[in-house]
Amino acid sequence: MSNQTLNLTPALYDYLLKTSSRETDLLKELRLETANDPMARMQIAPEQGQFMHLLVKLMRATRIVEVGTFTGYSSLVMAQAMPDEGTMVCCDVSEEWTNIAKRYWKSAGVEEKIKLTLAPAIDTLNGLLVEGQARTFDLAFIDADKENYDAYYESCLRLMRPGGLILIDNTLWGGDVADPVIQDVDTKAIRALNAKLLTDKRIELSHLPMADGLTLCMKK
């Protein structure tokens, strides 16, 4: 079978952004500030952020949970897409990175929509379940430590309402998932989750070659 995905050269990627990107000045400022961080590779691509913004709008999502906030680009684009009464739970463990996020949330006027919890994400997710919030969220975005991806997915699936959407980032992992020689913990965890999702009858599935791989799971 021939490769049916277009080879996105640097020139073509630049064209894509020039002809479709609606990144605001504030989002660009955040992206460029984050680019100076040694871990800048953890930030999502602008076209992915715009796609997620559109998904939130399409779903009319009012309750979102984010697992892994970093400096706040993904939470900012999603919060801006939610209505004024929308709420987002953000899970992270880094005060340093999320302090950057909080500055931009405030500048955008969305800080009142966002509840940030600095704790292991699995504890926060399970806490929401204990509080009786199962089946009450519209959307989840998972972009944290890869070793715990399966645990995050299972908890988020319980939190989603029927028809709710889980977005999972980095599911192509720079191509490492397709190389059987590579057997580090993170790669194996993503590879195992990808295989599990293929046969998971609880969801509808789409795996997109966007940025570093973005998987969409709609709860049945």
Tab-separated table of C-alpha atoms in Angstrom:
chain	number	residue	atom	x	y	z
A	1	MET	CA	0.000	0.000	0.000
A	2	SER	CA	1.395	3.398	-0.932
A	3	ASN	CA	1.704	6.206	1.582
A	4	GLN	CA	-1.455	8.288	1.304
A	5	THR	CA	-0.341	11.063	3.686
A	6	LEU	CA	1.186	14.119	2.028
A	7	ASN	CA	4.863	14.752	2.780
A	8	LEU	CA	4.755	18.057	4.658
A	9	THR	CA	7.968	19.788	3.635
A	10	PRO	CA	9.099	22.964	5.450
A	11	ALA	CA	7.917	25.052	2.512
A	12	LEU	CA	4.520	23.369	2.436
A	13	TYR	CA	4.131	23.659	6.224
A	14	ASP	CA	4.908	27.378	5.965
A	15	TYR	CA	2.270	27.657	3.225
A	16	LEU	CA	-0.261	25.829	5.417
A	17	LEU	CA	0.252	28.310	8.242
A	18	LYS	CA	0.187	31.328	5.932
A	19	THR	CA	-3.109	30.283	4.369
A	20	SER	CA	-4.963	28.992	7.432
A	21	SER	CA	-3.449	30.118	10.729
A	22	ARG	CA	-5.540	32.511	12.793
A	23	GLU	CA	-3.178	32.472	15.756
A	24	THR	CA	-3.760	35.579	17.849
A	25	ASP	CA	-0.961	37.906	18.911
A	26	LEU	CA	-1.321	36.654	22.493
A	27	LEU	CA	-1.025	33.007	21.479
A	28	LYS	CA	1.995	33.803	19.325
A	29	GLU	CA	3.586	35.653	22.230
A	30	LEU	CA	3.076	32.630	24.481
A	31	ARG	CA	4.446	30.261	21.833
A	32	LEU	CA	7.550	32.376	21.311
A	33	GLU	CA	8.158	32.745	25.055
A	34	THR	CA	7.856	28.992	25.484
A	35	ALA	CA	10.282	28.429	22.595
A	36	ASN	CA	13.057	29.659	24.896
A	37	ASP	CA	12.389	26.869	27.401
A	38	PRO	CA	14.631	23.777	27.168
A	39	MET	CA	11.458	21.669	27.082
A	40	ALA	CA	9.763	23.745	24.377
A	41	ARG	CA	9.150	20.584	22.338
A	42	MET	CA	6.281	19.800	24.740
A	43	GLN	CA	4.245	22.715	23.374
A	44	ILE	CA	1.584	21.825	20.818
A	45	ALA	CA	1.836	23.142	17.263
A	46	PRO	CA	-0.278	26.212	16.387
A	47	GLU	CA	-2.315	24.349	13.754
A	48	GLN	CA	-3.139	21.694	16.357
A	49	GLY	CA	-4.255	24.374	18.771
A	50	GLN	CA	-6.511	25.888	16.125
A	51	PHE	CA	-7.971	22.447	15.387
A	52	MET	CA	-8.690	21.895	19.087
A	53	HIS	CA	-10.300	25.343	19.304
A	54	LEU	CA	-12.609	24.344	16.448
A	55	LEU	CA	-13.491	21.020	18.112
A	56	VAL	CA	-14.484	22.814	21.320
A	57	LYS	CA	-16.682	25.159	19.284
A	58	LEU	CA	-18.251	22.314	17.301
A	59	MET	CA	-19.062	20.374	20.475
A	60	ARG	CA	-20.209	23.477	22.342
A	61	ALA	CA	-18.083	22.076	25.165
A	62	THR	CA	-18.618	23.679	28.561
A	63	ARG	CA	-16.669	21.217	30.748
A	64	ILE	CA	-13.111	20.275	29.847
A	65	VAL	CA	-10.322	18.477	31.683
A	66	GLU	CA	-6.702	18.869	30.615
A	67	VAL	CA	-3.989	16.443	31.725
A	68	GLY	CA	-0.680	18.255	31.348
A	69	THR	CA	-0.842	22.046	31.001
A	70	PHE	CA	2.818	23.065	30.543
A	71	THR	CA	2.892	26.824	29.764
A	72	GLY	CA	-0.762	26.985	28.802
A	73	TYR	CA	-1.083	27.130	25.010
A	74	SER	CA	-3.610	24.296	24.693
A	75	SER	CA	-5.662	25.399	27.694
A	76	LEU	CA	-5.738	28.954	26.390
A	77	VAL	CA	-7.009	28.049	22.914
A	78	MET	CA	-9.670	25.764	24.380
A	79	ALA	CA	-10.764	28.212	27.092
A	80	GLN	CA	-11.173	30.934	24.478
A	81	ALA	CA	-13.482	28.630	22.522
A	82	MET	CA	-15.730	27.884	25.504
A	83	PRO	CA	-18.724	30.037	26.426
A	84	ASP	CA	-18.475	32.348	29.416
A	85	GLU	CA	-20.032	29.757	31.709
A	86	GLY	CA	-17.514	27.098	30.652
A	87	THR	CA	-15.125	25.515	33.134
A	88	MET	CA	-11.820	23.729	32.649
A	89	VAL	CA	-9.871	21.598	35.132
A	90	CYS	CA	-6.125	21.726	34.427
A	91	CYS	CA	-3.832	19.088	35.933
A	92	ASP	CA	-0.097	19.678	36.231
A	93	VAL	CA	2.765	19.365	38.723
A	94	SER	CA	4.946	22.339	37.715
A	95	GLU	CA	4.395	25.664	39.406
A	96	GLU	CA	7.094	27.264	37.232
A	97	TRP	CA	5.479	26.377	33.919
A	98	THR	CA	1.902	26.970	35.018
A	99	ASN	CA	2.806	30.415	36.380
A	100	ILE	CA	3.475	31.332	32.748
A	101	ALA	CA	0.105	29.854	31.812
A	102	LYS	CA	-1.665	31.877	34.485
A	103	ARG	CA	-0.209	35.129	33.142
A	104	TYR	CA	-1.620	34.421	29.698
A	105	TRP	CA	-4.966	33.192	31.018
A	106	LYS	CA	-5.308	36.506	32.829
A	107	SER	CA	-4.274	38.536	29.777
A	108	ALA	CA	-6.900	36.707	27.711
A	109	GLY	CA	-9.592	37.174	30.350
A	110	VAL	CA	-10.251	33.437	30.735
A	111	GLU	CA	-8.699	32.831	34.161
A	112	GLU	CA	-12.129	32.553	35.790
A	113	LYS	CA	-12.950	29.556	33.591
A	114	ILE	CA	-9.881	27.579	34.665
A	115	LYS	CA	-9.229	25.628	37.847
A	116	LEU	CA	-5.573	24.612	38.068
A	117	THR	CA	-4.627	21.747	40.377
A	118	LEU	CA	-0.933	21.150	41.083
A	119	ALA	CA	-0.813	17.472	41.987
A	120	PRO	CA	-0.265	14.134	40.254
A	121	ALA	CA	-2.887	14.132	37.513
A	122	ILE	CA	-4.192	10.665	38.315
A	123	ASP	CA	-5.009	11.851	41.844
A	124	THR	CA	-6.898	14.845	40.484
A	125	LEU	CA	-8.842	12.741	37.973
A	126	ASN	CA	-9.746	10.112	40.549
A	127	GLY	CA	-10.747	12.884	42.930
A	128	LEU	CA	-13.231	14.172	40.360
A	129	LEU	CA	-14.661	10.674	40.078
A	130	VAL	CA	-14.973	10.346	43.860
A	131	GLU	CA	-16.816	13.671	43.890
A	132	GLY	CA	-19.437	12.177	41.580
A	133	GLN	CA	-18.357	13.938	38.371
A	134	ALA	CA	-18.343	10.831	36.172
A	135	ARG	CA	-20.078	11.316	32.808
A	136	THR	CA	-20.204	15.109	33.220
A	137	PHE	CA	-17.319	16.326	31.035
A	138	ASP	CA	-17.511	17.107	27.333
A	139	LEU	CA	-13.844	16.914	26.378
A	140	ALA	CA	-10.460	15.850	27.717
A	141	PHE	CA	-6.967	16.565	26.421
A	142	ILE	CA	-4.186	14.212	27.538
A	143	ASP	CA	-0.639	15.514	27.079
A	144	ALA	CA	1.427	14.550	30.103
A	145	ASP	CA	3.895	11.809	31.109
A	146	LYS	CA	3.536	8.995	28.611
A	147	GLU	CA	4.074	6.134	31.063
A	148	ASN	CA	0.708	6.894	32.658
A	149	TYR	CA	-1.240	7.496	29.442
A	150	ASP	CA	-3.390	4.397	29.859
A	151	ALA	CA	-4.382	5.339	33.412
A	152	TYR	CA	-5.232	8.884	32.296
A	153	TYR	CA	-7.283	7.542	29.407
A	154	GLU	CA	-9.304	5.196	31.620
A	155	SER	CA	-10.075	7.906	34.165
A	156	CYS	CA	-10.946	10.443	31.489
A	157	LEU	CA	-13.213	7.926	29.771
A	158	ARG	CA	-15.164	7.570	32.983
A	159	LEU	CA	-15.397	11.355	33.301
A	160	MET	CA	-16.716	11.846	29.744
A	161	ARG	CA	-20.411	11.986	28.967
A	162	PRO	CA	-21.650	9.779	26.128
A	163	GLY	CA	-20.546	11.592	22.989
A	164	GLY	CA	-17.694	13.227	24.879
A	165	LEU	CA	-14.306	13.456	23.202
A	166	ILE	CA	-10.835	12.525	24.455
A	167	LEU	CA	-7.848	13.990	22.598
A	168	ILE	CA	-4.520	12.242	23.154
A	169	ASP	CA	-1.310	13.967	22.060
A	170	ASN	CA	2.036	12.549	20.857
A	171	THR	CA	0.566	9.252	19.704
A	172	LEU	CA	3.037	8.935	16.814
A	173	TRP	CA	5.923	9.898	19.121
A	174	GLY	CA	8.329	11.117	16.469
A	175	GLY	CA	7.896	7.850	14.598
A	176	ASP	CA	9.398	5.766	17.418
A	177	VAL	CA	6.183	3.790	17.891
A	178	ALA	CA	6.702	2.179	14.476
A	179	ASP	CA	10.288	1.109	15.208
A	180	PRO	CA	10.351	-2.227	17.077
A	181	VAL	CA	13.968	-1.648	18.075
A	182	ILE	CA	12.945	1.227	20.320
A	183	GLN	CA	11.758	-0.165	23.660
A	184	ASP	CA	11.993	2.681	26.193
A	185	VAL	CA	9.197	3.044	28.746
A	186	ASP	CA	7.464	6.001	27.087
A	187	THR	CA	7.470	4.523	23.602
A	188	LYS	CA	6.170	1.187	24.858
A	189	ALA	CA	3.379	2.941	26.786
A	190	ILE	CA	2.186	4.897	23.747
A	191	ARG	CA	2.489	1.841	21.508
A	192	ALA	CA	0.426	-0.226	23.951
A	193	LEU	CA	-2.283	2.421	24.203
A	194	ASN	CA	-2.490	2.781	20.428
A	195	ALA	CA	-2.986	-0.978	20.127
A	196	LYS	CA	-5.615	-0.974	22.868
A	197	LEU	CA	-7.597	1.867	21.303
A	198	LEU	CA	-7.866	0.025	17.986
A	199	THR	CA	-10.102	-2.646	19.548
A	200	ASP	CA	-11.738	-0.593	22.319
A	201	LYS	CA	-15.477	-0.971	21.684
A	202	ARG	CA	-16.293	1.841	24.125
A	203	ILE	CA	-15.176	4.514	21.678
A	204	GLU	CA	-15.214	5.732	18.093
A	205	LEU	CA	-11.612	6.246	16.948
A	206	SER	CA	-9.590	8.458	14.623
A	207	HIS	CA	-5.788	8.659	14.669
A	208	LEU	CA	-4.497	11.740	12.846
A	209	PRO	CA	-0.949	12.387	11.567
A	210	MET	CA	-1.140	15.953	12.899
A	211	ALA	CA	1.972	17.387	14.572
A	212	ASP	CA	3.330	14.459	16.666
A	213	GLY	CA	0.158	12.400	16.289
A	214	LEU	CA	-3.263	13.277	17.691
A	215	THR	CA	-5.810	10.585	18.561
A	216	LEU	CA	-9.516	11.340	18.887
A	217	CYS	CA	-11.677	9.007	20.971
A	218	MET	CA	-15.428	9.674	21.138
A	219	LYS	CA	-17.164	7.866	23.979
A	220	LYS	CA	-20.132	5.807	22.839
